[in-house]
Structures are given as structure tokens and as C-alpha cells.
PDB file of C-alpha atoms in Angstrom:
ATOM      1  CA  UNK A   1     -40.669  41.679  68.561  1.00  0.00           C
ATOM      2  CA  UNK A   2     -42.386  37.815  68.375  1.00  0.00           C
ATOM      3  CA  UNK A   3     -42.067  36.109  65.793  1.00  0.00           C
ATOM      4  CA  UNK A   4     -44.881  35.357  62.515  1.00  0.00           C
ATOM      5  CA  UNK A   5     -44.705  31.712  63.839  1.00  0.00           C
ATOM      6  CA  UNK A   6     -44.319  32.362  67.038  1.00  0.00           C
ATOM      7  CA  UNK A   7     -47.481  34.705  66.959  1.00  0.00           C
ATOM      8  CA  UNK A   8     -49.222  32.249  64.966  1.00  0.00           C
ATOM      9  CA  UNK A   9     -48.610  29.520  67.927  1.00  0.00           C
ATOM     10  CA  UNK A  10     -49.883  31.972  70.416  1.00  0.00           C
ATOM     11  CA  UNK A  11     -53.044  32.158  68.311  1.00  0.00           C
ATOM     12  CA  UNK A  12     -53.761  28.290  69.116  1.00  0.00           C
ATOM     13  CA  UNK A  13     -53.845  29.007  72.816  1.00  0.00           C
ATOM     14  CA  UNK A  14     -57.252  29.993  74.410  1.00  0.00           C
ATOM     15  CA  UNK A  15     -56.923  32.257  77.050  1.00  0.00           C
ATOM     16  CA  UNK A  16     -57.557  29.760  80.007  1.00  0.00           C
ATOM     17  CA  UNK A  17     -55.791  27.488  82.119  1.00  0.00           C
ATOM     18  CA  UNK A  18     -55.499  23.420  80.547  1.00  0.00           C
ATOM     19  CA  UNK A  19     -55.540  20.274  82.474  1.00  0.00           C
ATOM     20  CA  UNK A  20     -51.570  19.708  82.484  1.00  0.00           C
ATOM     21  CA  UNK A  21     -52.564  16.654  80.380  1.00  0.00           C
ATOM     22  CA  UNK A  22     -54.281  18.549  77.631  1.00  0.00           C
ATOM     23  CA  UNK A  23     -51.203  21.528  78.012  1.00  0.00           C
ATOM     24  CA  UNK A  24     -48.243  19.238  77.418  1.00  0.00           C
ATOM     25  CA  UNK A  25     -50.434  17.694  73.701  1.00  0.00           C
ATOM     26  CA  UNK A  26     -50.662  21.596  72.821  1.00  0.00           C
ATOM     27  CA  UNK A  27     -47.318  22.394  73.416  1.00  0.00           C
ATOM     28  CA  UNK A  28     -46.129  19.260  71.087  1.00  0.00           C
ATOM     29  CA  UNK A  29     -48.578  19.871  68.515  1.00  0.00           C
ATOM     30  CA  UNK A  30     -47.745  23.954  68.447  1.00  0.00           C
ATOM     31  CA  UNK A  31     -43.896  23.293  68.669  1.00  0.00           C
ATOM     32  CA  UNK A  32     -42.666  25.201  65.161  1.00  0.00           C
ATOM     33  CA  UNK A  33     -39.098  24.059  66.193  1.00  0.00           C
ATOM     34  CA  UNK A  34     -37.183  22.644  63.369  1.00  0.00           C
ATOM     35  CA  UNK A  35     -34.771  20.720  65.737  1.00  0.00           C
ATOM     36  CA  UNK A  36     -36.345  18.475  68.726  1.00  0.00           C
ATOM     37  CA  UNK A  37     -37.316  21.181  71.294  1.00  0.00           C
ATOM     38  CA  UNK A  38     -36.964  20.687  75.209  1.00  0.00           C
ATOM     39  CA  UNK A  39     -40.136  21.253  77.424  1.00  0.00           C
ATOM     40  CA  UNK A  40     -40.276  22.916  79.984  1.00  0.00           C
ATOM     41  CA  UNK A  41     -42.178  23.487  83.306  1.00  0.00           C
ATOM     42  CA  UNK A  42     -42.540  27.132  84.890  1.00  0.00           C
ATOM     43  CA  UNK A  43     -43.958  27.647  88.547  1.00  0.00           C
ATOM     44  CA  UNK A  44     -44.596  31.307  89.830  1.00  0.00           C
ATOM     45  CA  UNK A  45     -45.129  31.073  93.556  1.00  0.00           C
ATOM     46  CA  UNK A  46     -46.069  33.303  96.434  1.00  0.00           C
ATOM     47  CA  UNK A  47     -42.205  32.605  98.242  1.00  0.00           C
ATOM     48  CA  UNK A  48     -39.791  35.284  99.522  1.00  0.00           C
ATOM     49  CA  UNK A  49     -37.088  33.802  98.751  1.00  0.00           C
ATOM     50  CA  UNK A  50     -34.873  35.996 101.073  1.00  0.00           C
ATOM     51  CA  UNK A  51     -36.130  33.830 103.980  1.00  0.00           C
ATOM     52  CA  UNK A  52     -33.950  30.776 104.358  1.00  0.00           C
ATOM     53  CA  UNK A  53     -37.202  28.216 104.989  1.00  0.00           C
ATOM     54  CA  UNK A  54     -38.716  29.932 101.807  1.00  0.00           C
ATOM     55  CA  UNK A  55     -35.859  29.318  99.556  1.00  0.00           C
ATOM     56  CA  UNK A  56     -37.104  26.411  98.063  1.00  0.00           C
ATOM     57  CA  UNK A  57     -34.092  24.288  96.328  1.00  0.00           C
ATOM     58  CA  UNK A  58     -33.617  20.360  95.513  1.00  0.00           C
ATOM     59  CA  UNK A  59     -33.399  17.752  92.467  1.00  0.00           C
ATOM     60  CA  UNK A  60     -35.420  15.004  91.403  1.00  0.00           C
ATOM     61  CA  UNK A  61     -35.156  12.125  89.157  1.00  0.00           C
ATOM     62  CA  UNK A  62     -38.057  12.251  86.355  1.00  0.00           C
ATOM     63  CA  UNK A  63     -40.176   9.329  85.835  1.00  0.00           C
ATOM     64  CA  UNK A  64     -39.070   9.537  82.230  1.00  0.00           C
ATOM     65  CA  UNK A  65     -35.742  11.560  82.153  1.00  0.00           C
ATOM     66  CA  UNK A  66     -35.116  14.228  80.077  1.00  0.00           C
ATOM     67  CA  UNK A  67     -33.620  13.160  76.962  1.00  0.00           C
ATOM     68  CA  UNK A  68     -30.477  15.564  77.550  1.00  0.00           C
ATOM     69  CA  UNK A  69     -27.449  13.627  78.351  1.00  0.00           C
ATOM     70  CA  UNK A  70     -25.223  14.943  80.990  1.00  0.00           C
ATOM     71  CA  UNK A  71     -21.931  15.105  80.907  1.00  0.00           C
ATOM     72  CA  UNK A  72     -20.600  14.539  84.663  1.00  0.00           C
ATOM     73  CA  UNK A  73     -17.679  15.525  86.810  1.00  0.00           C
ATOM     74  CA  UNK A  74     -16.606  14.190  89.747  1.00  0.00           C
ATOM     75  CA  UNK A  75     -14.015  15.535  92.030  1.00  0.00           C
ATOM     76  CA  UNK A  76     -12.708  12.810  94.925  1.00  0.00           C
ATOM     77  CA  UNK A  77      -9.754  11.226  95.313  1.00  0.00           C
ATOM     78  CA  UNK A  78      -8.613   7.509  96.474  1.00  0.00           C
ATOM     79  CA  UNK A  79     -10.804   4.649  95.949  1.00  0.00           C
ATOM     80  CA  UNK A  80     -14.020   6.986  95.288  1.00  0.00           C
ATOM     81  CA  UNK A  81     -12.264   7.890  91.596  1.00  0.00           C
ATOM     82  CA  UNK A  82     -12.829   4.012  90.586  1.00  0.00           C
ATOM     83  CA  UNK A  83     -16.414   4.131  92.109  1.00  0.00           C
ATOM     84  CA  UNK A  84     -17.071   7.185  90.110  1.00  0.00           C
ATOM     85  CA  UNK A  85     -15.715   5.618  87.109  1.00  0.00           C
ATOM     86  CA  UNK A  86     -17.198   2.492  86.953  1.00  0.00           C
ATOM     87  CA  UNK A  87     -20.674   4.286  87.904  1.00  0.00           C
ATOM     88  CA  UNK A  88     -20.050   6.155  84.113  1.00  0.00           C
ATOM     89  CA  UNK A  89     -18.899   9.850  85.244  1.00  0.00           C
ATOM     90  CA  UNK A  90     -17.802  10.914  82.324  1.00  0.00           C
ATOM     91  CA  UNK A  91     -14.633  13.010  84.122  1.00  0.00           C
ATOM     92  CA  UNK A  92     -13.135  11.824  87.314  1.00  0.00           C
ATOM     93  CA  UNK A  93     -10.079  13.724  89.168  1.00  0.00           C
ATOM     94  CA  UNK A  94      -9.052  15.302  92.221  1.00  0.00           C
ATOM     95  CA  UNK A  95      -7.234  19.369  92.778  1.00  0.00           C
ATOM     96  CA  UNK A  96      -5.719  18.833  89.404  1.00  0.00           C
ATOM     97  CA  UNK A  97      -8.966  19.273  87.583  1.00  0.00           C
ATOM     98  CA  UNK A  98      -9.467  22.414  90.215  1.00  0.00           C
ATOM     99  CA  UNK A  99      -6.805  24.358  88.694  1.00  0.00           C
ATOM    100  CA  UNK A 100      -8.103  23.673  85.070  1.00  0.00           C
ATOM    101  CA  UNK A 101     -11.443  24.984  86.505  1.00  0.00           C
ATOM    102  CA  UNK A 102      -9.521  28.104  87.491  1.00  0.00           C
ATOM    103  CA  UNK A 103      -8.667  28.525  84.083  1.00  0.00           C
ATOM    104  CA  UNK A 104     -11.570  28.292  82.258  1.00  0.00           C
ATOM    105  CA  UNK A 105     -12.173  25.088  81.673  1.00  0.00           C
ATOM    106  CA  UNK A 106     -16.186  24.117  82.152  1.00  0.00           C
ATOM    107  CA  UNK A 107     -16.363  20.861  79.504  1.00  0.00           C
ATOM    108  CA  UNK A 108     -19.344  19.419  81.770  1.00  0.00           C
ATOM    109  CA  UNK A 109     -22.398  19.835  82.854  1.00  0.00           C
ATOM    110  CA  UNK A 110     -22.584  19.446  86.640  1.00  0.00           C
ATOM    111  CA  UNK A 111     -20.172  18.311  89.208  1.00  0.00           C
ATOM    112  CA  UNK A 112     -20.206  15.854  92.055  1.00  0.00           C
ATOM    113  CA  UNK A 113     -18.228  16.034  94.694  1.00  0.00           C
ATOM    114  CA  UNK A 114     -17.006  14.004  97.925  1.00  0.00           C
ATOM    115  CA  UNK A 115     -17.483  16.193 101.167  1.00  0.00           C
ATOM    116  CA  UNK A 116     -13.599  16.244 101.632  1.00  0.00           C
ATOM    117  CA  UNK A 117     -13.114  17.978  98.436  1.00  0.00           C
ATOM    118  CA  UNK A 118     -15.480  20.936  99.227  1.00  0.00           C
ATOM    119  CA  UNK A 119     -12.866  23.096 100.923  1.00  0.00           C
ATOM    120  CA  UNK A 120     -10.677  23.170  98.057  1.00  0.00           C
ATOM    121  CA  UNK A 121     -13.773  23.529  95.698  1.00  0.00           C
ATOM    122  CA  UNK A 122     -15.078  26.723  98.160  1.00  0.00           C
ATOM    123  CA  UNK A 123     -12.401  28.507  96.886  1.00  0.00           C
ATOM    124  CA  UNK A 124     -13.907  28.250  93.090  1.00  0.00           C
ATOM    125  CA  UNK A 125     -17.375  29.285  94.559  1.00  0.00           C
ATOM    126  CA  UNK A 126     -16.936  33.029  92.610  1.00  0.00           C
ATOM    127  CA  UNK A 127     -16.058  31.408  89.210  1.00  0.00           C
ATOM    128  CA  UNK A 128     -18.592  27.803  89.992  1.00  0.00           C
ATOM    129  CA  UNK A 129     -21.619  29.508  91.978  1.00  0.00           C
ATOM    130  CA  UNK A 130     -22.968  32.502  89.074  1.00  0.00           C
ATOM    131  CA  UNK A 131     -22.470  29.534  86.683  1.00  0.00           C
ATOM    132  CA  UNK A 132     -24.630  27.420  88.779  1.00  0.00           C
ATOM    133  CA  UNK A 133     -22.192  24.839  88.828  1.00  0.00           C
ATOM    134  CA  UNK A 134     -20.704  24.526  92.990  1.00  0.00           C
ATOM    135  CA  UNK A 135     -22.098  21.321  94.295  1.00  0.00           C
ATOM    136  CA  UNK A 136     -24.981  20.975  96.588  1.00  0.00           C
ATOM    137  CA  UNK A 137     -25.907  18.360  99.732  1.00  0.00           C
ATOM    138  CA  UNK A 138     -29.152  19.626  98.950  1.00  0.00           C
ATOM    139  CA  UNK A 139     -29.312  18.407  94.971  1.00  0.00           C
ATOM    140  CA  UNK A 140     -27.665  15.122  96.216  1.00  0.00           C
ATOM    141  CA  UNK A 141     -24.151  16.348  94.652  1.00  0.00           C
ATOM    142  CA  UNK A 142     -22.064  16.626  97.614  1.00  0.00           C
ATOM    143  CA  UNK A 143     -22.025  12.881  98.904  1.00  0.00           C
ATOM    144  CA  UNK A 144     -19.944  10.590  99.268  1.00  0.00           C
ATOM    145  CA  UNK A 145     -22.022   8.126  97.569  1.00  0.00           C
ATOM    146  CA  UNK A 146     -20.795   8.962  93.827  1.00  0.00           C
ATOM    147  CA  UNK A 147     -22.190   6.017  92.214  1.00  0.00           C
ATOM    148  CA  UNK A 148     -25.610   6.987  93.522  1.00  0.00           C
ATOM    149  CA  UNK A 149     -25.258  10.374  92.595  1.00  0.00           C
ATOM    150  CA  UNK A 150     -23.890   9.679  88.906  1.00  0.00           C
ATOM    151  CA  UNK A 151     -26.599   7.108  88.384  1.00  0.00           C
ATOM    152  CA  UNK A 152     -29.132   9.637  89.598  1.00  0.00           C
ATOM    153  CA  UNK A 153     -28.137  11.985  86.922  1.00  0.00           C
ATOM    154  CA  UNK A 154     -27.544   9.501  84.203  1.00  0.00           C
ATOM    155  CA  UNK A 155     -31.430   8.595  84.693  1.00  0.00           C
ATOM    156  CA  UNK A 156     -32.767  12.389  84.522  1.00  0.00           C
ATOM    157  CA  UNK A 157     -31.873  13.876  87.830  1.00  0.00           C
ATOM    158  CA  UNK A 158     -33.023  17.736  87.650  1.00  0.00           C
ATOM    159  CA  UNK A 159     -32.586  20.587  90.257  1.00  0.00           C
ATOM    160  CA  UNK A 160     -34.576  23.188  90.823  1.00  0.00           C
ATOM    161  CA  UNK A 161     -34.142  26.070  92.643  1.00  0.00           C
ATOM    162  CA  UNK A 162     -36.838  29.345  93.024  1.00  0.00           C
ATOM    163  CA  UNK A 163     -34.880  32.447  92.165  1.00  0.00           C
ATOM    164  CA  UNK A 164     -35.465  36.225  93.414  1.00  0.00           C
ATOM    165  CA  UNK A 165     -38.862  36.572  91.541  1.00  0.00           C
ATOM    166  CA  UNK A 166     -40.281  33.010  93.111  1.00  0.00           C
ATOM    167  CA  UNK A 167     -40.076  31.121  89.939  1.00  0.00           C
ATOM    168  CA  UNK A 168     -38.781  27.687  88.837  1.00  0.00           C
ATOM    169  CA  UNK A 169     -37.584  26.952  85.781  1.00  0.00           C
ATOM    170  CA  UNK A 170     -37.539  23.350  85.258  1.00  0.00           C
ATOM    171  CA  UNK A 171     -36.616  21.128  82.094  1.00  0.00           C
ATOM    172  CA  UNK A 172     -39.480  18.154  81.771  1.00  0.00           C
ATOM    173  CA  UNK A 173     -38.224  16.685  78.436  1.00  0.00           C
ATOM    174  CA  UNK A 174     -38.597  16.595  74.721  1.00  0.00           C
ATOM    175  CA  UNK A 175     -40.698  17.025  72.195  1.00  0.00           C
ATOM    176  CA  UNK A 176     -40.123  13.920  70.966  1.00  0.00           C
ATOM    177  CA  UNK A 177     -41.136  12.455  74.141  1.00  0.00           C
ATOM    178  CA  UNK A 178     -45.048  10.778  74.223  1.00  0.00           C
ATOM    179  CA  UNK A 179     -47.705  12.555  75.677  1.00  0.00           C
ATOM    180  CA  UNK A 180     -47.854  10.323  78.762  1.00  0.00           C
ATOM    181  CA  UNK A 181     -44.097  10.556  79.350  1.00  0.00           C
ATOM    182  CA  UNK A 182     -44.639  14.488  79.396  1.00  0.00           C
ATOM    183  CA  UNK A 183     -47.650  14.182  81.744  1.00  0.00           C
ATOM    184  CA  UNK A 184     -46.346  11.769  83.994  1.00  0.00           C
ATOM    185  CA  UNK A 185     -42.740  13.763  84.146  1.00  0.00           C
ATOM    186  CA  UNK A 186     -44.667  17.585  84.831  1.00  0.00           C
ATOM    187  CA  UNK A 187     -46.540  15.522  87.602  1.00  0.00           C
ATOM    188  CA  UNK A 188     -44.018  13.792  89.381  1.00  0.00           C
ATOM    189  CA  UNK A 189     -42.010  17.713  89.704  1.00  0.00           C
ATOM    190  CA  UNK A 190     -45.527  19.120  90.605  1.00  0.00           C
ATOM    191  CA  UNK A 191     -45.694  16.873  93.402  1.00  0.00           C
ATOM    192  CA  UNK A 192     -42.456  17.164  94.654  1.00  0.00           C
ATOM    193  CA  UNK A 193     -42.975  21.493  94.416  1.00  0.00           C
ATOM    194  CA  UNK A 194     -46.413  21.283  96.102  1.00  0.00           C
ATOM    195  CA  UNK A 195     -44.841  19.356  99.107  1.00  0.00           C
ATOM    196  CA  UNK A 196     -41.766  21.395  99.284  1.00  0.00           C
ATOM    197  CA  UNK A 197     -44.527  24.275 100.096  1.00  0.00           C
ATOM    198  CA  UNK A 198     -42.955  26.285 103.266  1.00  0.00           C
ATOM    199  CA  UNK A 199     -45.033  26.616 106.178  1.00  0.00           C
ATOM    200  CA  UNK A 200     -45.020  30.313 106.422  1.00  0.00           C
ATOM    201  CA  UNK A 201     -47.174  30.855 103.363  1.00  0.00           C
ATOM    202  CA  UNK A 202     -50.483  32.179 103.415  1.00  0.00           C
ATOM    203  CA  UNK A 203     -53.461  31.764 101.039  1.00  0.00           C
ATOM    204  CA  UNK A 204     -52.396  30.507  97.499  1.00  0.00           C
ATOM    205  CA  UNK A 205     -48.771  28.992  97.101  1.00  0.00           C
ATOM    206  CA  UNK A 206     -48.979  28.472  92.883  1.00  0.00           C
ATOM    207  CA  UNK A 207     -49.682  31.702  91.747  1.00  0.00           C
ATOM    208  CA  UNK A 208     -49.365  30.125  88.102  1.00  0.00           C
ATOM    209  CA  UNK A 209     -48.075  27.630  86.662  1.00  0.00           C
ATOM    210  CA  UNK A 210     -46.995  27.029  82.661  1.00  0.00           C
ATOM    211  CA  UNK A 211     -45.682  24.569  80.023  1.00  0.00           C
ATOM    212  CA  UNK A 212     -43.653  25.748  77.698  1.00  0.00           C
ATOM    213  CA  UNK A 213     -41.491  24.563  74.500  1.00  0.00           C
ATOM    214  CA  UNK A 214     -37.802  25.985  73.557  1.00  0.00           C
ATOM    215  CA  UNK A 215     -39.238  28.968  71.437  1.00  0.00           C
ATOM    216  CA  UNK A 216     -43.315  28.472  71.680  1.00  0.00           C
ATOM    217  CA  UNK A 217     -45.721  30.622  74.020  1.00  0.00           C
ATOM    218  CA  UNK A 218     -46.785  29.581  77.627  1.00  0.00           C
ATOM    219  CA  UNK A 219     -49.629  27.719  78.227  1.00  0.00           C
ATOM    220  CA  UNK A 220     -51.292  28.056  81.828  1.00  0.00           C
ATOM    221  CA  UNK A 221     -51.930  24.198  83.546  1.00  0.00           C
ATOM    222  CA  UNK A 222     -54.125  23.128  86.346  1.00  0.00           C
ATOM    223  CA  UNK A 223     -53.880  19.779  87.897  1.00  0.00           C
ATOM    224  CA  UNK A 224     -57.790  19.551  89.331  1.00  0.00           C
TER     225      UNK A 224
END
């Protein structure tokens, strides 16, 4: 059952699609939130995501970040620990951190890794992968350019990745944040989406497309 103010949010949105400029002022000036509330970008599209080429998956770095801070770990060993370290990963180690992995330790947010570490890290793929968590050449965390990677997500690196239904979920910042850093952040992902359109779909690719805060109500966006 909604909520009185979330009801009474739902009241302030017409029933019609916003320029994503006008959608992201809304969704600040509707937020009832009492803490500062993350914003966030939802795109329905017409994918099957069951066919490898229309599995759409990668990360970005937002114009503007995304005001979350992310705690990083990297696992590598030799001289790619002190990269990783002096890049500011906030946990560096090798198999040892592995086995606290195993049991149950998940103290960070996302997880870099050095290609030579991803056989040992396979083996965690039951515990990492539902989680989210197993690292990626295709999000830019399996590399062996840590420094890159852990600047990357320092900045405001996001992934996104459609799920069964076709949709991406993807943070675009605060509510704090200005109106232009909203707008410019929802259009640099929109971009990047549009062009990751596969070539076997037909007719419309963006079925629909919303901005949302934590707790308000969706408001439909158009970019004409």
C-alpha cells in the first residue's frame, strides 16, 4: 500500500512524458526524503536478453559522479598491490583476502582484479556472482591496469547491466546534486545506452524510460 506522501508526490506528476531536463527538477522538488535521496535512471527496452549480442552490459564514468563513495577491493599480487594502493583502493591483497571472502566477509563495494587472479576468484563465482560482485573485462574491473580502474571508480564509474525483463537500473546521483549535474549525468548514460543498441532489434529500442528518487514515483523522460 503507497504511502500518504508518497501518493501525494504522485499527484504532482502529469500523466505525460518530460523533457529529461524538466524530469530530473520534478524529481528534486517532489523528493519527501528526509535524508539526501539517490536518483536514479530506469530504461525498459525491447532486448532479449537470452541472446548473447542482446545482453547489453558495461560501466561508465558520470560527468558528475554519483556522490556515493565506493569502497574498493583489489585482488593482485606483486608490484600491482603498491599500484593499487597508491591509486587509493581502499583494500588491497592477494588469495588471503579469497578465503575471508569464503567466509563471509563482503566489507566493499566492488572488486578489481588482475587477470591472473581470476582463476582463483572463479571458484567464488557462486558466493560473488548473485551478489553482483565477480569482476568483469567488460565493466573495466578485470585489468591489469588497477590504477585506471580504481581512479575510474573513485570519479563515479557505474555499471549497468539489462536483466531478464530488459531493464536497467542505473544510479545518476543525488538529490543534493544541481539540476544541470542531474541532466548532464542522465544524458551522458542515455547516450552511452542508445549506442550500445544491438543490431538485431526491430522498430523501437526504449520502450520507456524514467527518473526516479529513493522512495518517490517515476516520472516518464524524453530526450527530443
Amino acid at each position: 500500500m503507497a504511502g500518504k506522501k508518497y501518493i501525494e508526490a504522485s499527484k504532482l506528476v502529469e500523466k505525460r512524458t518530460y523533457n529529461y531536463k524538466e524530469a530530473v527538477a520534478l524529481a528534486k522538488k517532489i523528493n519527501f526524503a528526509k535524508f539526501d535521496a539517490s536518483v536514479e535512471a530506469c530504461f525498459n527496452l525491447n532486448v532479449d536478453p537470452r541472446h548473447a549480442d542482446q545482453a547489453i552490459r558495461g560501466a561508465m564514468v558520470l560527468p558528475n559522479g554519483t556522490g556515493k563513495s565506493q569502497k574498493v577491493l583489489v585482488i593482485t599480487q606483486g608490484a600491482k598491490e603498491q599500484e593499487a594502493k597508491d591509486a587509493g583502493a581502499d583494500i588491497v591483497g592477494g588469495k588471503e583476502i579469497l578465503e575471508d571472502i569464503k567466509k563471509g566477509w563482503f566489507d566493499f563495494d566492488i572488486i578489481v582484479a588482475t587477470p591472473d587472479m581470476m582463476a582463483e576468484l572463479g571458484k567464488l563465482g557462486k558466493i560473488l556472482g548473485p551478489k553482483g560482485l565477480m569482476p568483469n573485462p567488460k565493466t573495466g574491473t578485470v585489468t591489469m591496469n588497477v590504477a585506471n580502474a580504481v581512479n575510474e571508480i573513485k570519479k563515479g564509474k557505474v555499471e549497468y547491466r539489462v536483466d531478464k525483463e530488459g531493464n536497467i537500473n542505473v544510479l545518476i546521483g543525488k538529490c543534493s546534486f544541481t539540476e544541470d549535474q542531474l541532466a548532464e549525468n542522465f544524458k551522458a548514460l542515455y547516450d552511452v545506452i542508445a549506442k550500445a543498441r544491438p543490431a538485431a532489434v526491430k522498430g523501437v529500442y526504449m520502450k520507456n524510460v524514467t527518473i526516479s528518487t529513493t522512495m518517490g514515483p517515476g516520472i516518464k523522460v524524453t530526450v527530443e
